[in-house]
Tab-separated table of C-alpha atoms in Angstrom:
chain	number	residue	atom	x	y	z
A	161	UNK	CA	-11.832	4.124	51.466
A	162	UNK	CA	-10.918	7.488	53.398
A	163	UNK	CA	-7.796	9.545	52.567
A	164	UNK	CA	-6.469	11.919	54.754
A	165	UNK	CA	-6.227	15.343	53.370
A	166	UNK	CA	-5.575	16.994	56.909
A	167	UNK	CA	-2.195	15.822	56.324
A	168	UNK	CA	0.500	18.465	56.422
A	169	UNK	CA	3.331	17.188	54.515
A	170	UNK	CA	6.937	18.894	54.460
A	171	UNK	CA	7.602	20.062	50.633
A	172	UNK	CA	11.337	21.395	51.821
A	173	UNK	CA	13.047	18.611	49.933
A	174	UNK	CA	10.224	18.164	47.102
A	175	UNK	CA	11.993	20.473	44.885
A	176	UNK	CA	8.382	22.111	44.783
A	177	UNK	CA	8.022	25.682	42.455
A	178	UNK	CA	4.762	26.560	45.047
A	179	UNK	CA	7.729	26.556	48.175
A	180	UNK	CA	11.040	27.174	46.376
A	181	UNK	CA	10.571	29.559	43.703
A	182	UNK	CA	8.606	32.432	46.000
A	183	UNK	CA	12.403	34.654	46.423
A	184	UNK	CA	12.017	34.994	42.679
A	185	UNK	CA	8.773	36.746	42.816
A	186	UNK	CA	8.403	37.858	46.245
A	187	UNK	CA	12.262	38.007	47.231
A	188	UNK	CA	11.895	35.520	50.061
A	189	UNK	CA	10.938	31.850	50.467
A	190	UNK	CA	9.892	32.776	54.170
A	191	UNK	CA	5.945	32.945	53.188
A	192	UNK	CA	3.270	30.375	53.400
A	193	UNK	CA	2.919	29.910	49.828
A	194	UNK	CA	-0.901	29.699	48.503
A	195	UNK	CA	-0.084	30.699	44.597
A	196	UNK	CA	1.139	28.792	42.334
A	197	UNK	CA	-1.860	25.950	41.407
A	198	UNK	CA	-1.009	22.957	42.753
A	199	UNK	CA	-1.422	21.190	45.682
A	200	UNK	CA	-0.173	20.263	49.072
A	201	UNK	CA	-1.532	16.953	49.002
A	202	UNK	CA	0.090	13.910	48.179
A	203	UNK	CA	-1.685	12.226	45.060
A	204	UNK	CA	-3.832	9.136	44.895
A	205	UNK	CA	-2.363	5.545	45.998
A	206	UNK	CA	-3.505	4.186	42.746
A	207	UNK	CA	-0.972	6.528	41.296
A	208	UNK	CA	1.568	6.370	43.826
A	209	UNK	CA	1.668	2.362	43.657
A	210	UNK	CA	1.968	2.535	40.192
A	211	UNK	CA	4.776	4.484	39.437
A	212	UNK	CA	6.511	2.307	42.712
A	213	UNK	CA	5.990	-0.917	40.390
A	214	UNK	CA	7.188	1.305	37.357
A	215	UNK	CA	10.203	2.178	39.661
A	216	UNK	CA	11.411	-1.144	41.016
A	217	UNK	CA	11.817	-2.448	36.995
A	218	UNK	CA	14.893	-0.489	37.089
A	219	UNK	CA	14.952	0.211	33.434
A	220	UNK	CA	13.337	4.045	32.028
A	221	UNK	CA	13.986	3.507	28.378
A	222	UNK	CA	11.491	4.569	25.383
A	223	UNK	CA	8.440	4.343	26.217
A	224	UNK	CA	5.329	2.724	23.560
A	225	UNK	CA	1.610	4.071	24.723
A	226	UNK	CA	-0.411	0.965	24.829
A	227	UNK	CA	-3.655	1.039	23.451
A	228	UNK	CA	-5.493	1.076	26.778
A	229	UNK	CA	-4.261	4.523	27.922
A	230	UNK	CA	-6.081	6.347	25.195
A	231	UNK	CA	-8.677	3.503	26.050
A	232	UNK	CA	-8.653	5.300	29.605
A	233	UNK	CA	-8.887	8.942	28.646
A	234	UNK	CA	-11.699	7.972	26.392
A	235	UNK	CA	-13.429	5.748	29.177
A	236	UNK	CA	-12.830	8.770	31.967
A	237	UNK	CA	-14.128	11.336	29.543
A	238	UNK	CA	-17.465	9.425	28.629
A	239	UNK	CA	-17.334	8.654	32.562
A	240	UNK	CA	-17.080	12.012	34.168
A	241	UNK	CA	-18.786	14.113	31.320
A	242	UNK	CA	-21.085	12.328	28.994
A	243	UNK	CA	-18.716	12.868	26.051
A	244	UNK	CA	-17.800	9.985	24.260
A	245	UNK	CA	-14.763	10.302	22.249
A	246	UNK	CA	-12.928	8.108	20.099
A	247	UNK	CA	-9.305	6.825	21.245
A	248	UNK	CA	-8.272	8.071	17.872
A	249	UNK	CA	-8.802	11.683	18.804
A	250	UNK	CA	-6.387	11.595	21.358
A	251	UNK	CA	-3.014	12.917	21.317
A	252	UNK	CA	-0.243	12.695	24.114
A	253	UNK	CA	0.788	16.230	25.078
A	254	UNK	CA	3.890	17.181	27.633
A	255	UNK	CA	1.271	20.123	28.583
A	256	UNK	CA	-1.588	22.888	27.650
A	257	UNK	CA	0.407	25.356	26.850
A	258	UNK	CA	3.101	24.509	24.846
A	259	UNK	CA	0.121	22.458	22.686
A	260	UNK	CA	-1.672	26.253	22.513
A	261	UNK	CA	1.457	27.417	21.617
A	262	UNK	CA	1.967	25.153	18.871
A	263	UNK	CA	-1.379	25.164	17.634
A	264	UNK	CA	-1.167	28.622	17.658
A	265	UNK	CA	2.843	28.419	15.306
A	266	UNK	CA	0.997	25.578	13.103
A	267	UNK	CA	-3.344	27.171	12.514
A	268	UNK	CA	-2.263	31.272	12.325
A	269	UNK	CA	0.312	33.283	10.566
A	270	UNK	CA	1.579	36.207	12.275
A	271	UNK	CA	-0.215	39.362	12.985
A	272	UNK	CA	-3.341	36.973	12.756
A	273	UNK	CA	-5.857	37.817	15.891
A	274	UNK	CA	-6.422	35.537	18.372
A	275	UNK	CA	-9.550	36.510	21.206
A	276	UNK	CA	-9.231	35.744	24.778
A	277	UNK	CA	-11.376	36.556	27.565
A	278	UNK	CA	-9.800	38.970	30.930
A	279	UNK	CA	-9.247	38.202	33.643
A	280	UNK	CA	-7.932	34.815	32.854
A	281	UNK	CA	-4.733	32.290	33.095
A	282	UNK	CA	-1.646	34.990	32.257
A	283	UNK	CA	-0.274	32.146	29.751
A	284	UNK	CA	-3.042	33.015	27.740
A	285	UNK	CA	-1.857	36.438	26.799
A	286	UNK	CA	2.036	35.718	26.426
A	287	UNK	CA	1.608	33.137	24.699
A	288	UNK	CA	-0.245	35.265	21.910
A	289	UNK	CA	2.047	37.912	21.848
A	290	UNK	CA	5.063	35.663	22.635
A	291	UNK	CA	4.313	34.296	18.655
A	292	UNK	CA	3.819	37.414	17.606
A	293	UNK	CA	-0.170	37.033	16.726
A	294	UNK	CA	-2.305	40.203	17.813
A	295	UNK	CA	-3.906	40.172	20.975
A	296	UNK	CA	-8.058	40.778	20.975
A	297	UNK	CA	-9.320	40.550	24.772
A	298	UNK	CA	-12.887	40.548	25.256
A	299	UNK	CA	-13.191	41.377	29.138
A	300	UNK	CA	-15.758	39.211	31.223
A	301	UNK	CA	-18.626	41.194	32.836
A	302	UNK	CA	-18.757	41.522	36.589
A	303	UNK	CA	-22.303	41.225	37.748
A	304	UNK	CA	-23.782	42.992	40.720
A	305	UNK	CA	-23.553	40.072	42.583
A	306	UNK	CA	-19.930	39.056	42.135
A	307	UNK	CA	-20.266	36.421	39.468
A	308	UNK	CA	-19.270	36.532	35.769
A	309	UNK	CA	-20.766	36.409	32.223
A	310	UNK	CA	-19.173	36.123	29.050
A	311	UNK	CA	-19.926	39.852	26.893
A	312	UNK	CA	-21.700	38.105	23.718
A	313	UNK	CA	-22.231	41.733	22.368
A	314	UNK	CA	-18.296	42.856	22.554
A	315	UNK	CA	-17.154	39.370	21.086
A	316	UNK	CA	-19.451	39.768	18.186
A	317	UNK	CA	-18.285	43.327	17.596
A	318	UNK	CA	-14.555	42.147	17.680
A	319	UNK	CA	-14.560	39.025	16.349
A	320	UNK	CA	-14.270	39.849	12.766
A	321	UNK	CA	-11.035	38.678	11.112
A	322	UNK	CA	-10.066	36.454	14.418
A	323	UNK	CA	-8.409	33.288	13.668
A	324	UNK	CA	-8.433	31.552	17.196
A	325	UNK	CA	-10.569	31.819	20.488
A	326	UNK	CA	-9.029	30.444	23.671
A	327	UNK	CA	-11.625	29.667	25.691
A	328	UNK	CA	-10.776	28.681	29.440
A	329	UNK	CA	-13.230	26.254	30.580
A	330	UNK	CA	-13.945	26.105	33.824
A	331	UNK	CA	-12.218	29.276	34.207
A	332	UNK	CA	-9.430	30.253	35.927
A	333	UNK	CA	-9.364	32.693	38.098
A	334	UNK	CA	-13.006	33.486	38.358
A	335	UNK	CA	-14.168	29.764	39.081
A	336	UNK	CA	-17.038	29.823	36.766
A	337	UNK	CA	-17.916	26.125	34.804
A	338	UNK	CA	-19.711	27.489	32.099
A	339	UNK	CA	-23.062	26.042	31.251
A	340	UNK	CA	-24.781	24.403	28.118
A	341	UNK	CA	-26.753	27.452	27.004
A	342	UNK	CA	-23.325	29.532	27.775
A	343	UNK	CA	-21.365	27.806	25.693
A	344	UNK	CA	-23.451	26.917	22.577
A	345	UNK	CA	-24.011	31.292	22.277
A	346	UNK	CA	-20.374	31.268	21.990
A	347	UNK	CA	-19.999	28.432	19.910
A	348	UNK	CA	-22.613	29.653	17.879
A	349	UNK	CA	-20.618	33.106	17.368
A	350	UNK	CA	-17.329	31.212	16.539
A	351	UNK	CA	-18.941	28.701	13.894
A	352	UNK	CA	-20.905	31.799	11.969
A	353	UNK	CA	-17.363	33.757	12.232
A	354	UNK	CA	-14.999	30.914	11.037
A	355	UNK	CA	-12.961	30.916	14.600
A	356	UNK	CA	-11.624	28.063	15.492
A	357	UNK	CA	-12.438	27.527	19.502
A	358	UNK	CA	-9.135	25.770	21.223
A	359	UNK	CA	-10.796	25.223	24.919
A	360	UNK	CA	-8.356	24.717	28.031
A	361	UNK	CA	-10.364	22.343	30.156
A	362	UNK	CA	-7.384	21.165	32.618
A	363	UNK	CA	-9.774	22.251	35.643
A	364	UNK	CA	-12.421	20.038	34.251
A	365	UNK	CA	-12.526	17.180	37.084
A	366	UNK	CA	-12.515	19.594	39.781
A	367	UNK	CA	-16.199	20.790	39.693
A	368	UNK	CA	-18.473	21.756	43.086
A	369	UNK	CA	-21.846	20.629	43.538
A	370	UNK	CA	-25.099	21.583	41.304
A	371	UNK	CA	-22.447	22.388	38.538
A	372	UNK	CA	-21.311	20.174	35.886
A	373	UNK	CA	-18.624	20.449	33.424
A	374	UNK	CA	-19.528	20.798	29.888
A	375	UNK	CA	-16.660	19.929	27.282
A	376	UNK	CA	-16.995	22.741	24.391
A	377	UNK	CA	-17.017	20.067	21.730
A	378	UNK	CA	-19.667	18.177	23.075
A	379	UNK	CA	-22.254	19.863	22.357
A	380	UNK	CA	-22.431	19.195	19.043
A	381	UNK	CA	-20.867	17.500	16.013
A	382	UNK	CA	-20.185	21.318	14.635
A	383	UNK	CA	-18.485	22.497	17.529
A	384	UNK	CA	-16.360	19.212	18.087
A	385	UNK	CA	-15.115	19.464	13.863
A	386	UNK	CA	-14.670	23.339	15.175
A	387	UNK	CA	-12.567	22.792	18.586
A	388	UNK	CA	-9.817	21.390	19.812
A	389	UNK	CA	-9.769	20.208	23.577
A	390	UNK	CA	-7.099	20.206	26.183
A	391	UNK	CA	-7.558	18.146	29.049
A	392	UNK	CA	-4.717	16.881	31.807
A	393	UNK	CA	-4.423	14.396	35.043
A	394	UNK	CA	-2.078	16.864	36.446
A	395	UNK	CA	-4.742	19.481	37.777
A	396	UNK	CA	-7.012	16.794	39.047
A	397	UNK	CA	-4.523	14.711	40.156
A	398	UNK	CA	-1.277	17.162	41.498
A	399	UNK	CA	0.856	15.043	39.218
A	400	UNK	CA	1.853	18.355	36.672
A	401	UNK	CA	5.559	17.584	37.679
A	402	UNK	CA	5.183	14.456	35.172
A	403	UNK	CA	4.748	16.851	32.300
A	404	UNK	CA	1.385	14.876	30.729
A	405	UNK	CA	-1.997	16.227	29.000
A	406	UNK	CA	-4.125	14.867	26.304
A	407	UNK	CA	-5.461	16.701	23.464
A	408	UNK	CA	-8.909	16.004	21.701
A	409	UNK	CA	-9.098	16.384	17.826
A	410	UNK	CA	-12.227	15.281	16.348
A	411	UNK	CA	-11.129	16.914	13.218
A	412	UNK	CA	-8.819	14.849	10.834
A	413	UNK	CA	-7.743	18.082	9.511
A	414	UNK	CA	-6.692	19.352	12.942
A	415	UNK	CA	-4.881	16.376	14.271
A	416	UNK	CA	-3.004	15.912	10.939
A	417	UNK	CA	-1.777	19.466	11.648
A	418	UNK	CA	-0.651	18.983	15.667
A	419	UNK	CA	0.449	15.199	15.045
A	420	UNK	CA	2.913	16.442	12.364
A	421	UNK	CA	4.317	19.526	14.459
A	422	UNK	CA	4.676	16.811	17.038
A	423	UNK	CA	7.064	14.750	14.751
A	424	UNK	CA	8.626	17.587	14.082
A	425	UNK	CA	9.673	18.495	17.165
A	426	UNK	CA	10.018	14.412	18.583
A	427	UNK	CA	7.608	15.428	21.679
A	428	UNK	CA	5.473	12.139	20.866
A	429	UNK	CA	6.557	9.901	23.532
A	430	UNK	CA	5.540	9.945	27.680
A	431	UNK	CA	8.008	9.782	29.931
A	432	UNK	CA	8.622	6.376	32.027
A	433	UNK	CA	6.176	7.284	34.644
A	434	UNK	CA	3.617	9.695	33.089
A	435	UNK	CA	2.461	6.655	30.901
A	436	UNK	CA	1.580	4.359	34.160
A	437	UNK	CA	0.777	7.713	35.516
A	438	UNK	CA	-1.774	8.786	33.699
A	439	UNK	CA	-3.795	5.266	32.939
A	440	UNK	CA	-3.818	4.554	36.991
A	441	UNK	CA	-5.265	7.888	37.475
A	442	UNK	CA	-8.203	7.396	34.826
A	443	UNK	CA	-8.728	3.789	35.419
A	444	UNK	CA	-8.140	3.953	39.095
A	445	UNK	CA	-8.636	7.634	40.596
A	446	UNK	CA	-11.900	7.952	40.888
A	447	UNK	CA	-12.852	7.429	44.788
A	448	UNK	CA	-9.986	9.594	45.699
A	449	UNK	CA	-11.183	12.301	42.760
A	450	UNK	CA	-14.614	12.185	44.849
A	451	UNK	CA	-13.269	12.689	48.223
A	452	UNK	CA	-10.942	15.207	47.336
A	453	UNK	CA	-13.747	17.244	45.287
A	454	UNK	CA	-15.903	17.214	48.739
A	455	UNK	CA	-13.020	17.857	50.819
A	456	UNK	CA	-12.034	21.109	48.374
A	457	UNK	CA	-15.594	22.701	48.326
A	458	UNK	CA	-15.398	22.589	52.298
A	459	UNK	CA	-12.136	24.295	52.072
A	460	UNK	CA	-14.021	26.976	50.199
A	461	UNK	CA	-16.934	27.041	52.379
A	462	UNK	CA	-14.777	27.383	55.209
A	463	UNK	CA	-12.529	30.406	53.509
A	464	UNK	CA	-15.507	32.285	52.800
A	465	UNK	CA	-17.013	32.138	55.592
A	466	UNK	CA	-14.101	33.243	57.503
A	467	UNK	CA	-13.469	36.076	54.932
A	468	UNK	CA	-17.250	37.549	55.795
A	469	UNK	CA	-16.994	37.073	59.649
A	470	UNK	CA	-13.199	38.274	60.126
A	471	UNK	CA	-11.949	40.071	56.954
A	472	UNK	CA	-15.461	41.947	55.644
A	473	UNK	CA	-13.673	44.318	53.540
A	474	UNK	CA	-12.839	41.336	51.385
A	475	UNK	CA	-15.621	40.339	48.661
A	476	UNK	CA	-15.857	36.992	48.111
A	477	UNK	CA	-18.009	34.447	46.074
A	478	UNK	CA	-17.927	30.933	45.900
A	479	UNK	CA	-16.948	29.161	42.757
A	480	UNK	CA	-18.015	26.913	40.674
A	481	UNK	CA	-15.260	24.887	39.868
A	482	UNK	CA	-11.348	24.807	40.244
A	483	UNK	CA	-9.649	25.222	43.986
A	484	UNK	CA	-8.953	28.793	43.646
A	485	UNK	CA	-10.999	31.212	44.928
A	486	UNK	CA	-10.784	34.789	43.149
A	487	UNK	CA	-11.159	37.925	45.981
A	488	UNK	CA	-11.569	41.690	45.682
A	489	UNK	CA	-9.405	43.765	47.660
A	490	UNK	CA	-10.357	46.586	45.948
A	491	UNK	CA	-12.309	47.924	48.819
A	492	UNK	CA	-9.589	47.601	51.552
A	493	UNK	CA	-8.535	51.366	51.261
A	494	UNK	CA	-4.941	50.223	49.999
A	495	UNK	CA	-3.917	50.002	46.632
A	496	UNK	CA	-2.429	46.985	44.644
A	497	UNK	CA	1.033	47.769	45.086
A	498	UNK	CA	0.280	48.171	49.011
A	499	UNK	CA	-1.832	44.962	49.527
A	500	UNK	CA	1.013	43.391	47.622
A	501	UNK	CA	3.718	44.562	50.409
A	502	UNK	CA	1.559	44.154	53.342
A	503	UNK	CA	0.687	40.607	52.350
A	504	UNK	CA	4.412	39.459	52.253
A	505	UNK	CA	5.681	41.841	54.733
A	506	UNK	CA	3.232	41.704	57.541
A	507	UNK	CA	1.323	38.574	56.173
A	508	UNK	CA	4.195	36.431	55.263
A	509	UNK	CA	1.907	34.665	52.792
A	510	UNK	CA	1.840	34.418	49.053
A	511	UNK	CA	-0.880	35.038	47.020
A	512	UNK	CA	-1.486	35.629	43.259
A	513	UNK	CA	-2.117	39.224	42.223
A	514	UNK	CA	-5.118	40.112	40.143
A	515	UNK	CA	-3.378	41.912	38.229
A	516	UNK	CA	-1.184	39.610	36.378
A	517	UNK	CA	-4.570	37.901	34.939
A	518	UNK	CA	-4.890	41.152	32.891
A	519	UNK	CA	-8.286	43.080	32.755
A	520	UNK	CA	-10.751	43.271	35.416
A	521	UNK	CA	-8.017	41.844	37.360
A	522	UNK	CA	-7.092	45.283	39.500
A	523	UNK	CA	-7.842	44.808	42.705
A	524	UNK	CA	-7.924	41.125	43.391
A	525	UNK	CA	-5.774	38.499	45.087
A	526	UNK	CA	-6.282	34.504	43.606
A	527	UNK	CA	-6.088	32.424	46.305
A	528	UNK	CA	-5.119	28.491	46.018
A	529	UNK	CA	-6.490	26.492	48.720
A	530	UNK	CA	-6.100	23.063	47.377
A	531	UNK	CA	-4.154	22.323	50.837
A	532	UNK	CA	-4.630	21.020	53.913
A	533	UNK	CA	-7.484	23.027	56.582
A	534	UNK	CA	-4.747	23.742	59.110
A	535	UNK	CA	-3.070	25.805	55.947
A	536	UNK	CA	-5.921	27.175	54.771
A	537	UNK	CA	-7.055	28.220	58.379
A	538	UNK	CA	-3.207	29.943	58.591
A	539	UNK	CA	-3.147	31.671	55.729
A	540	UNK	CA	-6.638	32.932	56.052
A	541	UNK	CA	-5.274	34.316	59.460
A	542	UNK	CA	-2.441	35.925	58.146
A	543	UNK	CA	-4.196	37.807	55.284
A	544	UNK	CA	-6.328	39.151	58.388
A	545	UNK	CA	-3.232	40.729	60.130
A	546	UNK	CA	-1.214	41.728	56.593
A	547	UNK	CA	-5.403	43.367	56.064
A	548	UNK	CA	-6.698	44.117	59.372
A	549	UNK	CA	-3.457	45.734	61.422
C-alpha cells in the first residue's frame, strides 16, 4: 500500500502547538514552523479508522485496557527490537515526562543528583531542577567529524553519589541510536555505581538504515532489573495529542513504586481513543511505519545535501535516528542572538535554538523535518535568505 506523504495539509483549524503557539516564542505565528517535534503528516489509516469506529459508538465513558493492548506493546517491542518483554511490565503512561517526573518525586529525595547528558531534550534539565534534585550534566563529545560519543571518563569521575541517569536513547537533538557496545560501557558504569538508568526511548521506531535501536534493558537481565524504559506511539505515530506512552518495569520493586504513585494520583486509565489508539498502531502500523521511515531519511538526504550545495557555512551530518536534524551555525559569522532574529525576521521560519538543549548546544539550530518535501524544500530556502542575504 502507498501513502502519500507529499501531502500538504492545512493545520489552521487543528488547534496544532507546531502552528499556533510560535507568537509565544517568536512573537508571531507568520513563520513556517519546523520546531516543535511533530509532524505535518496525517497518521496511519489503521489509526485513523479506528478511532472513527471508536467515534461513531457515541459513548466516551471509563475506559478498561483489555489484555491485548499490553499484548500489542509486548508483540511490537519483540517485533521491532528483539526484546521480549512480558505484558506484566507494562504500565499505561499519559507521557515521558511527567512518568520521569514522577519517578524522579517517588526513587530520589531532594538534593539527590541525577546525571544527564548535554546537549539533549530541555525537559531533561527542568524537570531535575523543577523537583528540586541537583543537576550533574556530563556533556557529549563532539568528534572531528561532527558525530557524538558519550564521555565514559567524565561520567565515571562524576557519578559518585548519583541516584538517577536519564539516558536519551536515540538521542535527541544529536540523532545518534546508540549501539550495543555503547550502551553496555554505560550500563556497566551505572550497575558498579548503584544508578538507576531511566532511558527515554520515544524516538525508538524512527531509526535510518544500517542502524538499529537497542532498548537499554535488553541487553541484559542486570540492566533490565536496573532500568526503567519509556517508550510511546505518539513519536512514531504523530498521535502525542492523545496523551499515551508505555513504561517498561522489569523490576517488581520498580513498578510497585510507579503503579502506586499512579493510584495516587488516579492517572491509570487511557482516554476513549488513546486505548484503540495505541493497539491499532502496534497491531496495525507497521507498513505505514516502513514507508514513512524511508520517506524521512530522504527528507534528510535531501536537506543535507541542499545545506552543502547552497548554505556551506552550515555543518551538517546525517543522523542516525529521529526526524530532526541537529546544524551548526556557529560558523556563519553571526552570533546566536543574531541567527535567531534573522531566521524569523528575514527567514520567516521557526527553528529550535541550540541553545535551549543546554551544553554544547551554542551555536546550533534543531531542525524538524518530519513534513512534507515541498516544506522541507521551503524552509530550507528560507534559512538560505535569513543566512545568505
Amino acid at each position: 500500500m502507498s501513502y502519500n506523504f507529499d501531502a500538504v495539509i492545512d493545520r489552521s483549524n487543528n488547534f496544532a502547538a507546531k502552528w499556533s503557539e510560535m507568537d509565544k516564542k517568536y512573537g508571531t505565528n507568520d513563520l513556517l514552523p519546523m520546531w516543535i517535534a511533530d509532524m505535518d503528516f496525517k497518521t496511519a489509516p489503521c489509526i485513523i479508522d479506528a478511532l472513527r469506529d471508536r467515534l461513531e459508538q457515541g459513548i466516551y465513558g471509563y475506559t478498561t485496557r483489555p489484555a491485548s493492548y499490553n499484548e500489542a506493546i509486548a508483540s511490537w517491542t519483540d517485533r521491532r527490537y528483539g526484546w521480549k518483554i512480558k505484558p506484566e511490565w507494562l504500565i499505561f503512561s499519559p507521557g515521558v515526562i511527567p512518568t520521569i517526573s514522577i519517578l524522579i518525586q517517588e526513587m530520589t529525595k531532594e538534593n539527590d543528583k541525577i546525571m544527564i547528558q548535554e546537549p539533549v531534550y530541555s525537559p531533561f534539565n527542568s524537570v531535575v531542577k523543577q523537583n528540586k534534585r541537583d543537576l550533574v550534566i556530563s556533556p557529549l563529545i563532539k568528534l572531528e567529524d561532527g558525530n557524538y560519543v558519550m564521555d565514559y571518563e567524565d561520567i565515571e569521575s562524576k557519578i559518585k553519589d548519583v541516584k538517577v541517569f536519564i539516558l536519551c536513547n536515540p538521542h535527541n537533538p544529536v540523532g545518534r541510536v546508540w549501539t550495543k557496545e555503547e550502551l553496555k560501557k554505560l550500563g556497566d558504569i551505572c550497575v558498579r555505581h548503584n544508578v538507576l538508568v531511566i532511558s527515554d526511548e520515544i524516538h525508538s521506531d524512527i531509526i535510518f538504515k544500517n542502524h538499529k535501536h537497542i532498548p537499554f534493558g535488553s541487553i541484559s537481565e542486570e540492566f533490565e532489573q536496573n532500568s526503567i524504559t519509556c517508550m510511546a506511539p505518539t513519536k512514531t505515530f504523530n498521535i502525542a495529542g492523545l496523551q499515551t506512552s508505555q513504561v517498561i518495569l522489569p523490576n517488581e520493586e520498580h513498578y510497585q513504586i510507579l503503579d502506586n504513585a499512579f493510584i495516587r494520583l488516579d492517572i491509570r486509565r487511557n482516554n476513549a481513543f488513546s486505548l484503540v489508539a495505541t493497539e491499532a498502531a502496534y497491531n496495525h502500523g507497521e507498513d505505514w511505519l516502513n514507508e514513512y521511515l524511508k520517506y524521512i531519511e530522504e527528507n534528510m538526504d535531501f536537506a543535507i545535501k541542499y545545506i552543502n550545495e547552497n548554505i556551506p557555512s552550515l555543518k551538517v551530518r546525517k543522523p542516525e535516528g529521529t526526524y530532526l536534524l541537529w546544524v551548526d551555525f556557529s560558523e556563519t559569522g553571526l552570533s546566536d542572538e543574531e541567527v535567531a532574529k534573522a531566521l524569523v525576521d528575514k527567514g520567516k521560519v521557526a527553528l529550535n535554538s541550540g541553545e535551549s538543549f543546554g551544553t554544547g548546544g551554542k551555536g546550533y539550530q534543531r531542525i524538524n523535518l518530519a513534513c512534507p518535501r515541498a516544506m522541507v524544500e521551503d524552509g530550507l530556502s528560507r534559512i538560505k535568505k535569513a543566512i545568505m542575504n
